PDB file of C-alpha atoms in Angstrom:
ATOM      1  CA  THR S  31     171.932  46.433 176.077  1.00 51.00           C
ATOM      2  CA  GLN S  32     169.422  45.127 173.843  1.00 60.00           C
ATOM      3  CA  LEU S  33     166.820  46.934 172.823  1.00 84.00           C
ATOM      4  CA  LEU S  34     164.836  44.397 171.905  1.00 93.00           C
ATOM      5  CA  GLU S  35     164.324  41.669 174.539  1.00 95.00           C
ATOM      6  CA  GLN S  36     163.828  37.710 173.414  1.00 97.00           C
ATOM      7  CA  SER S  37     162.108  34.854 175.871  1.00 96.00           C
ATOM      8  CA  PRO S  38     163.204  32.510 175.928  1.00 97.00           C
ATOM      9  CA  GLN S  39     166.332  31.857 174.077  1.00 95.00           C
ATOM     10  CA  PHE S  40     166.076  28.910 173.279  1.00 96.00           C
ATOM     11  CA  LEU S  41     162.881  26.060 173.383  1.00 97.00           C
ATOM     12  CA  SER S  42     163.861  22.617 172.808  1.00 97.00           C
ATOM     13  CA  ILE S  43     159.490  21.185 173.106  1.00 96.00           C
ATOM     14  CA  GLN S  44     157.196  17.622 171.905  1.00 97.00           C
ATOM     15  CA  GLU S  45     154.990  17.772 168.432  1.00 97.00           C
ATOM     16  CA  GLY S  46     151.753  18.957 169.093  1.00 97.00           C
ATOM     17  CA  GLU S  47     152.687  20.617 172.455  1.00 97.00           C
ATOM     18  CA  ASN S  48     151.755  25.295 171.571  1.00 97.00           C
ATOM     19  CA  LEU S  49     154.767  27.262 173.140  1.00 97.00           C
ATOM     20  CA  THR S  50     154.999  30.898 174.018  1.00 98.00           C
ATOM     21  CA  VAL S  51     157.212  33.651 173.307  1.00 98.00           C
ATOM     22  CA  TYR S  52     157.603  36.706 174.106  1.00 98.00           C
ATOM     23  CA  CYS S  53     159.589  39.799 172.139  1.00 97.00           C
ATOM     24  CA  ASN S  54     159.849  42.913 175.027  1.00 96.00           C
ATOM     25  CA  SER S  55     160.676  46.660 175.184  1.00 94.00           C
ATOM     26  CA  SER S  56     161.301  49.297 176.929  1.00 92.00           C
ATOM     27  CA  SER S  57     161.170  51.461 173.652  1.00 91.00           C
ATOM     28  CA  VAL S  58     157.823  52.290 172.054  1.00 91.00           C
ATOM     29  CA  PHE S  59     157.789  51.209 168.014  1.00 91.00           C
ATOM     30  CA  SER S  60     155.697  52.547 165.591  1.00 88.00           C
ATOM     31  CA  SER S  61     155.264  49.220 163.903  1.00 90.00           C
ATOM     32  CA  LEU S  62     156.568  44.545 164.975  1.00 93.00           C
ATOM     33  CA  GLN S  63     157.759  42.301 162.890  1.00 94.00           C
ATOM     34  CA  TRP S  64     158.414  38.946 163.334  1.00 97.00           C
ATOM     35  CA  TYR S  65     160.522  37.109 160.792  1.00 96.00           C
ATOM     36  CA  ARG S  66     161.175  32.857 161.039  1.00 97.00           C
ATOM     37  CA  GLN S  67     165.134  31.932 159.935  1.00 95.00           C
ATOM     38  CA  GLU S  68     166.104  28.605 158.372  1.00 93.00           C
ATOM     39  CA  PRO S  69     169.395  27.467 158.670  1.00 89.00           C
ATOM     40  CA  GLY S  70     171.867  28.511 155.500  1.00 90.00           C
ATOM     41  CA  GLU S  71     168.853  31.215 154.874  1.00 93.00           C
ATOM     42  CA  GLY S  72     167.652  35.070 155.492  1.00 95.00           C
ATOM     43  CA  PRO S  73     164.858  36.029 157.663  1.00 95.00           C
ATOM     44  CA  VAL S  74     161.640  36.127 155.477  1.00 95.00           C
ATOM     45  CA  LEU S  75     159.102  38.058 157.280  1.00 94.00           C
ATOM     46  CA  LEU S  76     155.955  36.567 158.840  1.00 96.00           C
ATOM     47  CA  VAL S  77     153.707  39.421 159.668  1.00 94.00           C
ATOM     48  CA  THR S  78     153.429  42.889 160.504  1.00 92.00           C
ATOM     49  CA  VAL S  79     151.932  44.775 163.764  1.00 93.00           C
ATOM     50  CA  VAL S  80     150.920  48.403 163.495  1.00 91.00           C
ATOM     51  CA  THR S  81     148.571  49.011 166.096  1.00 92.00           C
ATOM     52  CA  GLY S  82     148.304  49.131 170.111  1.00 93.00           C
ATOM     53  CA  GLY S  83     146.285  45.488 171.253  1.00 95.00           C
ATOM     54  CA  GLU S  84     146.853  43.988 167.579  1.00 95.00           C
ATOM     55  CA  VAL S  85     145.902  40.399 167.043  1.00 97.00           C
ATOM     56  CA  LYS S  86     147.008  38.758 163.524  1.00 96.00           C
ATOM     57  CA  LYS S  87     146.821  34.585 163.588  1.00 97.00           C
ATOM     58  CA  LEU S  88     148.217  32.645 160.506  1.00 95.00           C
ATOM     59  CA  LYS S  89     147.005  29.486 160.735  1.00 95.00           C
ATOM     60  CA  ARG S  90     148.754  27.716 164.087  1.00 97.00           C
ATOM     61  CA  LEU S  91     150.451  31.549 164.808  1.00 97.00           C
ATOM     62  CA  THR S  92     148.972  34.308 166.015  1.00 98.00           C
ATOM     63  CA  PHE S  93     150.946  37.574 167.254  1.00 97.00           C
ATOM     64  CA  GLN S  94     149.338  40.113 168.867  1.00 97.00           C
ATOM     65  CA  PHE S  95     150.344  43.433 170.005  1.00 96.00           C
ATOM     66  CA  GLY S  96     150.903  44.985 173.297  1.00 95.00           C
ATOM     67  CA  ASP S  97     148.304  48.379 173.586  1.00 95.00           C
ATOM     68  CA  ALA S  98     151.307  50.315 174.284  1.00 94.00           C
ATOM     69  CA  ARG S  99     153.976  48.598 171.655  1.00 93.00           C
ATOM     70  CA  LYS S 100     156.001  47.917 173.962  1.00 94.00           C
ATOM     71  CA  ASP S 101     155.968  44.109 173.471  1.00 95.00           C
ATOM     72  CA  SER S 102     154.647  41.314 171.600  1.00 97.00           C
ATOM     73  CA  SER S 103     154.580  38.304 171.870  1.00 97.00           C
ATOM     74  CA  LEU S 104     153.965  34.822 169.157  1.00 98.00           C
ATOM     75  CA  HIS S 105     151.357  31.401 170.326  1.00 98.00           C
ATOM     76  CA  ILE S 106     152.004  28.942 168.638  1.00 97.00           C
ATOM     77  CA  THR S 107     149.197  26.387 168.285  1.00 97.00           C
ATOM     78  CA  ALA S 108     149.844  22.237 167.671  1.00 97.00           C
ATOM     79  CA  ALA S 109     153.436  23.001 167.156  1.00 97.00           C
ATOM     80  CA  GLN S 110     155.329  20.640 163.674  1.00 96.00           C
ATOM     81  CA  PRO S 111     158.517  19.648 163.215  1.00 95.00           C
ATOM     82  CA  GLY S 112     158.608  22.249 160.326  1.00 95.00           C
ATOM     83  CA  ASP S 113     157.534  24.548 162.939  1.00 96.00           C
ATOM     84  CA  THR S 114     161.089  24.514 164.025  1.00 96.00           C
ATOM     85  CA  GLY S 115     163.145  28.001 163.218  1.00 95.00           C
ATOM     86  CA  LEU S 116     165.066  31.191 164.682  1.00 96.00           C
ATOM     87  CA  TYR S 117     162.212  32.983 165.502  1.00 97.00           C
ATOM     88  CA  LEU S 118     162.881  37.091 165.401  1.00 97.00           C
ATOM     89  CA  CYS S 119     161.476  40.007 166.825  1.00 96.00           C
ATOM     90  CA  ALA S 120     161.545  43.495 164.993  1.00 94.00           C
ATOM     91  CA  GLY S 121     160.587  47.111 166.164  1.00 92.00           C
ATOM     92  CA  ALA S 122     159.952  49.435 163.731  1.00 88.00           C
ATOM     93  CA  GLN S 123     161.419  52.923 164.791  1.00 79.00           C
ATOM     94  CA  GLY S 124     160.066  55.631 162.452  1.00 70.00           C
ATOM     95  CA  ALA S 125     159.871  55.149 158.513  1.00 62.00           C
ATOM     96  CA  GLN S 126     163.273  53.198 157.639  1.00 67.00           C
ATOM     97  CA  LYS S 127     165.278  52.123 160.862  1.00 78.00           C
ATOM     98  CA  LEU S 128     164.470  47.957 161.790  1.00 86.00           C
ATOM     99  CA  VAL S 129     165.893  46.435 165.305  1.00 90.00           C
ATOM    100  CA  PHE S 130     166.264  42.829 165.949  1.00 93.00           C
ATOM    101  CA  GLY S 131     165.942  40.763 169.319  1.00 95.00           C
ATOM    102  CA  GLN S 132     168.518  38.651 169.707  1.00 95.00           C
ATOM    103  CA  GLY S 133     165.858  35.665 168.799  1.00 96.00           C
ATOM    104  CA  THR S 134     164.730  32.571 170.120  1.00 97.00           C
ATOM    105  CA  ARG S 135     165.720  28.713 168.693  1.00 96.00           C
ATOM    106  CA  LEU S 136     162.670  27.066 168.603  1.00 97.00           C
ATOM    107  CA  THR S 137     163.086  23.451 168.060  1.00 96.00           C
ATOM    108  CA  ILE S 138     160.216  20.318 167.248  1.00 96.00           C
ATOM    109  CA  ASN S 139     160.934  17.178 168.550  1.00 95.00           C
ATOM    110  CA  PRO S 140     159.019  14.652 166.055  1.00 93.00           C
TER     111      PRO S 140
ATOM    112  CA  GLU G 167     160.537  38.435 140.791  1.00 66.00           C
ATOM    113  CA  ALA G 168     164.617  37.707 141.393  1.00 82.00           C
ATOM    114  CA  GLY G 169     165.727  37.894 145.106  1.00 93.00           C
ATOM    115  CA  VAL G 170     167.906  40.301 146.907  1.00 96.00           C
ATOM    116  CA  ALA G 171     171.816  38.530 145.715  1.00 97.00           C
ATOM    117  CA  GLN G 172     174.278  37.997 147.855  1.00 98.00           C
ATOM    118  CA  SER G 173     177.963  36.797 146.786  1.00 97.00           C
ATOM    119  CA  PRO G 174     179.510  34.745 148.067  1.00 97.00           C
ATOM    120  CA  ARG G 175     178.269  32.831 150.127  1.00 97.00           C
ATOM    121  CA  TYR G 176     181.340  31.425 152.037  1.00 97.00           C
ATOM    122  CA  LYS G 177     185.017  33.076 153.047  1.00 98.00           C
ATOM    123  CA  ILE G 178     187.867  31.484 154.861  1.00 98.00           C
ATOM    124  CA  ILE G 179     190.106  35.076 155.742  1.00 98.00           C
ATOM    125  CA  GLU G 180     193.513  35.231 157.538  1.00 97.00           C
ATOM    126  CA  LYS G 181     193.333  37.897 160.383  1.00 96.00           C
ATOM    127  CA  ARG G 182     194.132  41.368 159.323  1.00 97.00           C
ATOM    128  CA  GLN G 183     193.345  40.237 155.646  1.00 97.00           C
ATOM    129  CA  SER G 184     190.491  42.160 153.722  1.00 98.00           C
ATOM    130  CA  VAL G 185     187.178  40.221 152.133  1.00 98.00           C
ATOM    131  CA  ALA G 186     184.387  42.421 149.841  1.00 98.00           C
ATOM    132  CA  PHE G 187     181.191  41.465 149.987  1.00 98.00           C
ATOM    133  CA  TRP G 188     178.907  42.266 147.748  1.00 98.00           C
ATOM    134  CA  CYS G 189     174.651  42.482 146.596  1.00 97.00           C
ATOM    135  CA  ASN G 190     172.373  43.313 144.609  1.00 96.00           C
ATOM    136  CA  PRO G 191     169.024  44.226 146.040  1.00 95.00           C
ATOM    137  CA  ILE G 192     165.771  43.785 144.732  1.00 93.00           C
ATOM    138  CA  SER G 193     164.503  46.018 141.134  1.00 91.00           C
ATOM    139  CA  GLY G 194     163.970  49.145 142.018  1.00 88.00           C
ATOM    140  CA  HIS G 195     163.858  48.824 145.935  1.00 90.00           C
ATOM    141  CA  ALA G 196     165.250  52.195 147.581  1.00 89.00           C
ATOM    142  CA  THR G 197     166.269  51.326 150.922  1.00 90.00           C
ATOM    143  CA  LEU G 198     169.783  48.686 150.594  1.00 93.00           C
ATOM    144  CA  TYR G 199     170.672  47.596 154.865  1.00 94.00           C
ATOM    145  CA  TRP G 200     173.830  45.581 155.351  1.00 97.00           C
ATOM    146  CA  TYR G 201     172.982  43.662 158.883  1.00 97.00           C
ATOM    147  CA  GLN G 202     175.973  41.565 160.537  1.00 97.00           C
ATOM    148  CA  GLN G 203     174.229  38.470 162.774  1.00 97.00           C
ATOM    149  CA  ILE G 204     176.892  36.572 164.623  1.00 95.00           C
ATOM    150  CA  LEU G 205     175.991  33.133 165.783  1.00 90.00           C
ATOM    151  CA  GLY G 206     173.081  32.817 168.088  1.00 83.00           C
ATOM    152  CA  GLN G 207     172.409  35.828 167.357  1.00 89.00           C
ATOM    153  CA  GLY G 208     170.026  38.804 165.797  1.00 93.00           C
ATOM    154  CA  PRO G 209     171.168  40.149 163.523  1.00 95.00           C
ATOM    155  CA  LYS G 210     172.687  43.778 163.373  1.00 94.00           C
ATOM    156  CA  LEU G 211     172.783  46.995 160.742  1.00 93.00           C
ATOM    157  CA  LEU G 212     175.840  47.808 160.255  1.00 96.00           C
ATOM    158  CA  ILE G 213     174.578  50.988 157.347  1.00 95.00           C
ATOM    159  CA  GLN G 214     171.804  51.674 155.368  1.00 92.00           C
ATOM    160  CA  PHE G 215     171.403  53.006 152.220  1.00 92.00           C
ATOM    161  CA  GLN G 216     168.812  54.972 150.762  1.00 89.00           C
ATOM    162  CA  ASN G 217     169.288  55.167 146.901  1.00 86.00           C
ATOM    163  CA  ASN G 218     173.333  56.321 146.715  1.00 84.00           C
ATOM    164  CA  GLY G 219     172.859  57.828 150.472  1.00 90.00           C
ATOM    165  CA  VAL G 220     174.338  56.813 153.780  1.00 92.00           C
ATOM    166  CA  VAL G 221     171.241  56.867 155.879  1.00 89.00           C
ATOM    167  CA  ASP G 222     172.408  55.595 159.420  1.00 89.00           C
ATOM    168  CA  ASP G 223     176.068  54.523 159.706  1.00 93.00           C
ATOM    169  CA  SER G 224     176.536  54.779 162.661  1.00 91.00           C
ATOM    170  CA  GLN G 225     176.630  51.082 164.220  1.00 92.00           C
ATOM    171  CA  LEU G 226     179.805  51.127 161.554  1.00 96.00           C
ATOM    172  CA  PRO G 227     183.519  49.542 162.658  1.00 95.00           C
ATOM    173  CA  LYS G 228     184.297  52.705 160.262  1.00 95.00           C
ATOM    174  CA  ASP G 229     188.610  52.160 160.765  1.00 95.00           C
ATOM    175  CA  ARG G 230     187.417  48.883 158.892  1.00 97.00           C
ATOM    176  CA  PHE G 231     184.451  49.125 157.474  1.00 98.00           C
ATOM    177  CA  SER G 232     183.816  50.687 154.209  1.00 97.00           C
ATOM    178  CA  ALA G 233     180.189  50.620 152.361  1.00 97.00           C
ATOM    179  CA  GLU G 234     179.269  52.117 149.498  1.00 96.00           C
ATOM    180  CA  ARG G 235     176.338  51.881 146.817  1.00 94.00           C
ATOM    181  CA  LEU G 236     177.749  53.698 143.874  1.00 82.00           C
ATOM    182  CA  LYS G 237     174.405  53.938 140.938  1.00 85.00           C
ATOM    183  CA  GLY G 238     171.941  53.403 143.857  1.00 83.00           C
ATOM    184  CA  VAL G 239     172.094  49.943 142.758  1.00 91.00           C
ATOM    185  CA  ASP G 240     174.401  47.395 143.442  1.00 95.00           C
ATOM    186  CA  SER G 241     176.390  47.318 146.970  1.00 97.00           C
ATOM    187  CA  THR G 242     179.441  46.953 148.389  1.00 97.00           C
ATOM    188  CA  LEU G 243     181.322  45.907 152.567  1.00 98.00           C
ATOM    189  CA  LYS G 244     184.800  45.824 153.112  1.00 98.00           C
ATOM    190  CA  ILE G 245     186.131  44.942 155.663  1.00 98.00           C
ATOM    191  CA  GLN G 246     190.204  46.053 156.028  1.00 97.00           C
ATOM    192  CA  PRO G 247     192.425  44.721 157.928  1.00 96.00           C
ATOM    193  CA  ALA G 248     189.718  41.456 159.777  1.00 97.00           C
ATOM    194  CA  LYS G 249     189.393  41.132 163.332  1.00 97.00           C
ATOM    195  CA  LEU G 250     188.506  37.479 164.903  1.00 97.00           C
ATOM    196  CA  GLU G 251     185.014  38.648 166.516  1.00 96.00           C
ATOM    197  CA  ASP G 252     184.237  39.478 162.991  1.00 97.00           C
ATOM    198  CA  SER G 253     183.573  36.147 161.204  1.00 98.00           C
ATOM    199  CA  ALA G 254     179.774  36.428 161.468  1.00 98.00           C
ATOM    200  CA  VAL G 255     177.122  36.465 158.314  1.00 98.00           C
ATOM    201  CA  TYR G 256     176.857  39.324 156.373  1.00 98.00           C
ATOM    202  CA  LEU G 257     172.776  39.603 155.458  1.00 98.00           C
ATOM    203  CA  CYS G 258     172.049  41.872 152.756  1.00 97.00           C
ATOM    204  CA  ALA G 259     168.042  43.644 152.517  1.00 95.00           C
ATOM    205  CA  SER G 260     165.975  45.826 150.654  1.00 93.00           C
ATOM    206  CA  THR G 261     162.938  46.989 151.067  1.00 89.00           C
ATOM    207  CA  GLN G 262     160.717  49.631 148.791  1.00 81.00           C
ATOM    208  CA  VAL G 263     158.301  51.098 150.719  1.00 63.00           C
ATOM    209  CA  ARG G 264     157.994  52.272 154.709  1.00 58.00           C
ATOM    210  CA  LEU G 265     159.102  50.043 157.159  1.00 54.00           C
ATOM    211  CA  ASN G 266     156.611  50.446 159.499  1.00 54.00           C
ATOM    212  CA  THR G 267     153.749  49.209 156.854  1.00 60.00           C
ATOM    213  CA  GLY G 268     156.444  47.295 154.559  1.00 71.00           C
ATOM    214  CA  GLU G 269     158.564  43.539 154.381  1.00 84.00           C
ATOM    215  CA  LEU G 270     162.816  43.812 154.740  1.00 89.00           C
ATOM    216  CA  PHE G 271     163.666  41.231 151.035  1.00 93.00           C
ATOM    217  CA  PHE G 272     166.635  39.391 152.466  1.00 96.00           C
ATOM    218  CA  GLY G 273     169.500  37.824 150.783  1.00 97.00           C
ATOM    219  CA  GLU G 274     170.636  33.818 152.034  1.00 96.00           C
ATOM    220  CA  GLY G 275     173.918  35.998 153.729  1.00 97.00           C
ATOM    221  CA  SER G 276     177.576  35.317 153.787  1.00 98.00           C
ATOM    222  CA  ARG G 277     179.704  33.773 155.594  1.00 97.00           C
ATOM    223  CA  LEU G 278     182.974  35.187 156.536  1.00 98.00           C
ATOM    224  CA  THR G 279     185.456  32.990 158.793  1.00 98.00           C
ATOM    225  CA  VAL G 280     188.198  34.520 160.542  1.00 98.00           C
ATOM    226  CA  LEU G 281     191.105  32.150 161.572  1.00 96.00           C
TER     227      LEU G 281
END
């Protein structure tokens, strides 16, 4: 059983379109992180959200933490080919344990 | 600042053989993690060290996997004997601060293929 469910698992869209990726759980997390991973590399942190209802923006990326701290979303506006990659959400349980979702593989076509 | 170093980057072995992966975390990072990432999936935690002590190894298949972190710095992950289903990327990560406010820094990973 996956503690963190991401949807969709695969997404292929055209450049310029908008998209949203979801990360859902029945568990409460002390914080939630989003990472992006490119082929042959390790995941790289994009953002950490800590407070229920928190919204953070990183250029064209908007991250939201659910009010109950069980879910999160990542919205990309006007997607570009450089946004292509594997997007991973990860929930922190306590101070030191991080659990990852299965990832969303995003492909932006020129 | 140097990142997390892992070696080897690639390893191909036959089933029942043994393999070892090495990780050097970022200097000063007390917490070190080994994750297993099977193709198409998210990373799965195998073991977590705080300095040279094990914090969590609940998902480590202890009949074949072992890990150590001597002197609280470098770490080695060993698989013996390997099975076909062990084919994956083994990611090492480290962090300095409390995870719920801090960042996990990953190495590039060691890709294992078991034939």
